[in-house]
């Protein structure tokens, strides 16, 4: 199957997986129909910006840490928050790898988040490397804690568990698992 066809299918799957929970919530609300069954007053739009550091990872038979290869990214996201605890977060993460081989990755990272109260949230994101010929994709389960800083803004710390299926240009495919820390501001 051609690379462009696989990317198009992954994109369609990602969109369906992320928007399905919001569509179901809109149908269950019993309110008059609007976009996905919701009126503009039924949701808010927010966002976030931050920095992320993978701390340790395991893949392709080896373990690496931040001491072996420094990787950092700048996640930026747009969040759609309907009434209730669920939110749809559309995130893009430019990642810079500064190890033995320098690399730039543009991660498309949409996800569904669930607020548990007391500014705790959990969720899962889909992940896809939008740059390069290799087809890196996967999921990122996460847990975050927010801290009010006033003016409708909050600082947050998040622990991410990126799980990626990697298809390098040379060698066999493998799955990697990492632990990353994400710090940022939400508004």
Tab-separated table of C-alpha atoms in Angstrom:
chain	number	residue	atom	x	y	z
A	1	UNK	CA	0.000	0.000	0.000
A	2	UNK	CA	1.355	3.422	-0.914
A	3	UNK	CA	2.654	5.666	1.875
A	4	UNK	CA	0.149	8.447	1.035
A	5	UNK	CA	-2.781	5.992	1.186
A	6	UNK	CA	-1.670	4.650	4.584
A	7	UNK	CA	-1.290	8.190	5.929
A	8	UNK	CA	-4.774	9.131	4.688
A	9	UNK	CA	-6.294	6.053	6.357
A	10	UNK	CA	-4.480	6.765	9.635
A	11	UNK	CA	-5.694	10.379	9.534
A	12	UNK	CA	-9.313	9.300	8.989
A	13	UNK	CA	-9.060	6.755	11.805
A	14	UNK	CA	-7.559	9.359	14.151
A	15	UNK	CA	-10.364	11.832	13.409
A	16	UNK	CA	-13.046	9.197	13.976
A	17	UNK	CA	-11.547	7.981	17.263
A	18	UNK	CA	-11.186	11.491	18.658
A	19	UNK	CA	-14.574	12.909	17.629
A	20	UNK	CA	-16.726	9.848	18.403
A	21	UNK	CA	-16.900	10.387	22.211
A	22	UNK	CA	-17.944	14.032	21.746
A	23	UNK	CA	-20.641	13.075	19.249
A	24	UNK	CA	-22.028	10.472	21.665
A	25	UNK	CA	-22.028	13.013	24.511
A	26	UNK	CA	-23.889	15.492	22.321
A	27	UNK	CA	-26.559	12.914	21.453
A	28	UNK	CA	-27.002	11.984	25.110
A	29	UNK	CA	-27.516	15.630	26.159
A	30	UNK	CA	-30.986	15.738	24.571
A	31	UNK	CA	-30.559	19.395	23.542
A	32	UNK	CA	-31.650	20.893	20.222
A	33	UNK	CA	-29.479	19.950	17.272
A	34	UNK	CA	-26.522	22.114	16.344
A	35	UNK	CA	-23.028	21.104	15.298
A	36	UNK	CA	-22.708	17.523	16.597
A	37	UNK	CA	-25.958	18.115	18.485
A	38	UNK	CA	-24.548	21.028	20.463
A	39	UNK	CA	-25.192	24.772	20.557
A	40	UNK	CA	-22.296	27.263	20.716
A	41	UNK	CA	-23.174	28.021	24.352
A	42	UNK	CA	-22.640	24.343	25.219
A	43	UNK	CA	-18.863	24.417	24.864
A	44	UNK	CA	-15.787	26.566	25.377
A	45	UNK	CA	-12.564	26.788	23.460
A	46	UNK	CA	-9.223	26.882	25.263
A	47	UNK	CA	-5.684	25.905	24.596
A	48	UNK	CA	-2.282	25.184	26.005
A	49	UNK	CA	1.412	25.605	25.299
A	50	UNK	CA	4.352	23.999	27.029
A	51	UNK	CA	7.539	22.004	26.885
A	52	UNK	CA	7.956	18.215	27.040
A	53	UNK	CA	11.005	16.084	27.904
A	54	UNK	CA	11.120	12.311	27.391
A	55	UNK	CA	12.965	11.012	30.472
A	56	UNK	CA	13.516	7.317	29.729
A	57	UNK	CA	12.525	4.967	26.920
A	58	UNK	CA	12.788	1.366	25.806
A	59	UNK	CA	12.658	0.151	22.222
A	60	UNK	CA	14.486	-1.960	19.655
A	61	UNK	CA	16.170	-3.965	22.406
A	62	UNK	CA	17.771	-1.060	24.232
A	63	UNK	CA	16.978	1.436	26.964
A	64	UNK	CA	17.902	5.106	26.704
A	65	UNK	CA	17.526	8.073	29.001
A	66	UNK	CA	17.799	11.820	28.835
A	67	UNK	CA	21.526	11.347	29.565
A	68	UNK	CA	21.956	9.404	26.292
A	69	UNK	CA	19.935	11.648	24.012
A	70	UNK	CA	18.318	14.969	24.797
A	71	UNK	CA	14.902	15.299	23.224
A	72	UNK	CA	12.549	18.188	23.839
A	73	UNK	CA	9.341	19.411	22.269
A	74	UNK	CA	6.990	22.367	22.365
A	75	UNK	CA	3.381	21.088	22.451
A	76	UNK	CA	0.710	23.574	21.399
A	77	UNK	CA	-2.950	22.606	21.509
A	78	UNK	CA	-6.468	23.842	20.894
A	79	UNK	CA	-9.038	22.400	23.308
A	80	UNK	CA	-12.796	22.090	22.759
A	81	UNK	CA	-14.575	21.700	26.105
A	82	UNK	CA	-18.267	20.808	26.011
A	83	UNK	CA	-20.186	20.973	29.252
A	84	UNK	CA	-19.159	18.010	31.336
A	85	UNK	CA	-15.833	16.374	32.069
A	86	UNK	CA	-14.741	15.421	28.519
A	87	UNK	CA	-12.677	17.559	26.154
A	88	UNK	CA	-11.240	17.189	22.664
A	89	UNK	CA	-7.658	18.436	22.412
A	90	UNK	CA	-5.982	18.967	19.041
A	91	UNK	CA	-2.244	19.143	19.709
A	92	UNK	CA	0.819	19.554	17.494
A	93	UNK	CA	4.300	18.902	18.903
A	94	UNK	CA	7.517	19.934	17.166
A	95	UNK	CA	10.177	17.623	18.679
A	96	UNK	CA	13.936	18.063	18.512
A	97	UNK	CA	16.270	15.091	19.100
A	98	UNK	CA	19.841	16.143	19.952
A	99	UNK	CA	21.590	12.816	20.272
A	100	UNK	CA	24.123	11.028	18.106
A	101	UNK	CA	21.784	11.717	15.184
A	102	UNK	CA	19.946	15.023	15.132
A	103	UNK	CA	16.333	14.732	14.067
A	104	UNK	CA	13.226	16.918	13.817
A	105	UNK	CA	9.764	15.378	14.215
A	106	UNK	CA	6.387	17.062	13.801
A	107	UNK	CA	3.972	15.021	15.873
A	108	UNK	CA	0.240	15.269	15.154
A	109	UNK	CA	-1.269	14.457	18.558
A	110	UNK	CA	-5.091	14.731	18.899
A	111	UNK	CA	-6.682	13.338	22.030
A	112	UNK	CA	-9.621	12.969	24.351
A	113	UNK	CA	-9.262	14.178	27.943
A	114	UNK	CA	-11.433	13.510	30.980
A	115	UNK	CA	-11.458	15.833	34.009
A	116	UNK	CA	-11.682	14.013	37.337
A	117	UNK	CA	-12.096	17.126	39.489
A	118	UNK	CA	-9.606	18.978	41.678
A	119	UNK	CA	-7.775	19.861	38.449
A	120	UNK	CA	-6.764	16.243	37.715
A	121	UNK	CA	-7.271	14.874	34.227
A	122	UNK	CA	-6.473	11.742	32.298
A	123	UNK	CA	-6.714	10.884	28.683
A	124	UNK	CA	-5.252	9.327	25.605
A	125	UNK	CA	-3.844	10.840	22.442
A	126	UNK	CA	-3.234	9.397	19.021
A	127	UNK	CA	0.233	10.094	17.642
A	128	UNK	CA	1.536	10.330	14.112
A	129	UNK	CA	4.869	11.602	12.780
A	130	UNK	CA	3.901	13.970	9.957
A	131	UNK	CA	7.455	14.465	8.656
A	132	UNK	CA	9.711	11.927	6.990
A	133	UNK	CA	9.259	8.714	5.081
A	134	UNK	CA	9.043	6.451	8.119
A	135	UNK	CA	5.622	5.700	9.534
A	136	UNK	CA	5.883	6.278	13.273
A	137	UNK	CA	2.485	6.114	14.954
A	138	UNK	CA	0.955	5.149	18.277
A	139	UNK	CA	-0.891	6.320	21.363
A	140	UNK	CA	-0.012	8.410	24.410
A	141	UNK	CA	-1.872	7.740	27.673
A	142	UNK	CA	-1.489	10.671	30.082
A	143	UNK	CA	-2.301	12.003	33.551
A	144	UNK	CA	-2.129	15.714	34.425
A	145	UNK	CA	-2.537	18.024	37.392
A	146	UNK	CA	-3.391	21.713	36.997
A	147	UNK	CA	-2.658	24.642	39.321
A	148	UNK	CA	-4.625	27.887	39.073
A	149	UNK	CA	-2.480	30.946	38.357
A	150	UNK	CA	-5.354	33.436	37.936
A	151	UNK	CA	-6.903	35.175	34.978
A	152	UNK	CA	-8.543	31.983	33.722
A	153	UNK	CA	-5.134	30.352	33.274
A	154	UNK	CA	-3.572	27.319	34.904
A	155	UNK	CA	-0.097	25.851	35.038
A	156	UNK	CA	0.038	22.087	34.686
A	157	UNK	CA	2.369	19.150	34.955
A	158	UNK	CA	1.634	16.026	32.960
A	159	UNK	CA	3.128	12.541	32.853
A	160	UNK	CA	2.941	10.957	29.397
A	161	UNK	CA	3.542	7.337	28.371
A	162	UNK	CA	4.237	7.456	24.599
A	163	UNK	CA	3.834	4.045	22.944
A	164	UNK	CA	5.016	4.096	19.331
A	165	UNK	CA	5.225	1.630	16.483
A	166	UNK	CA	8.323	2.652	14.569
A	167	UNK	CA	9.203	1.673	11.050
A	168	UNK	CA	12.784	2.766	10.385
A	169	UNK	CA	14.144	3.102	6.862
A	170	UNK	CA	16.700	0.380	7.643
A	171	UNK	CA	16.070	-2.559	9.951
A	172	UNK	CA	12.950	-4.162	11.278
A	173	UNK	CA	9.879	-2.520	12.786
A	174	UNK	CA	9.715	-2.209	16.567
A	175	UNK	CA	7.582	-0.787	19.361
A	176	UNK	CA	8.974	1.713	21.845
A	177	UNK	CA	7.651	2.887	25.221
A	178	UNK	CA	8.807	6.065	26.962
A	179	UNK	CA	8.014	8.184	30.008
A	180	UNK	CA	7.880	11.940	29.422
A	181	UNK	CA	7.218	15.025	31.551
A	182	UNK	CA	5.158	17.862	30.073
A	183	UNK	CA	4.976	21.296	31.746
A	184	UNK	CA	2.808	24.120	30.465
A	185	UNK	CA	0.183	26.821	30.714
A	186	UNK	CA	-3.500	26.228	29.864
A	187	UNK	CA	-5.945	29.006	29.077
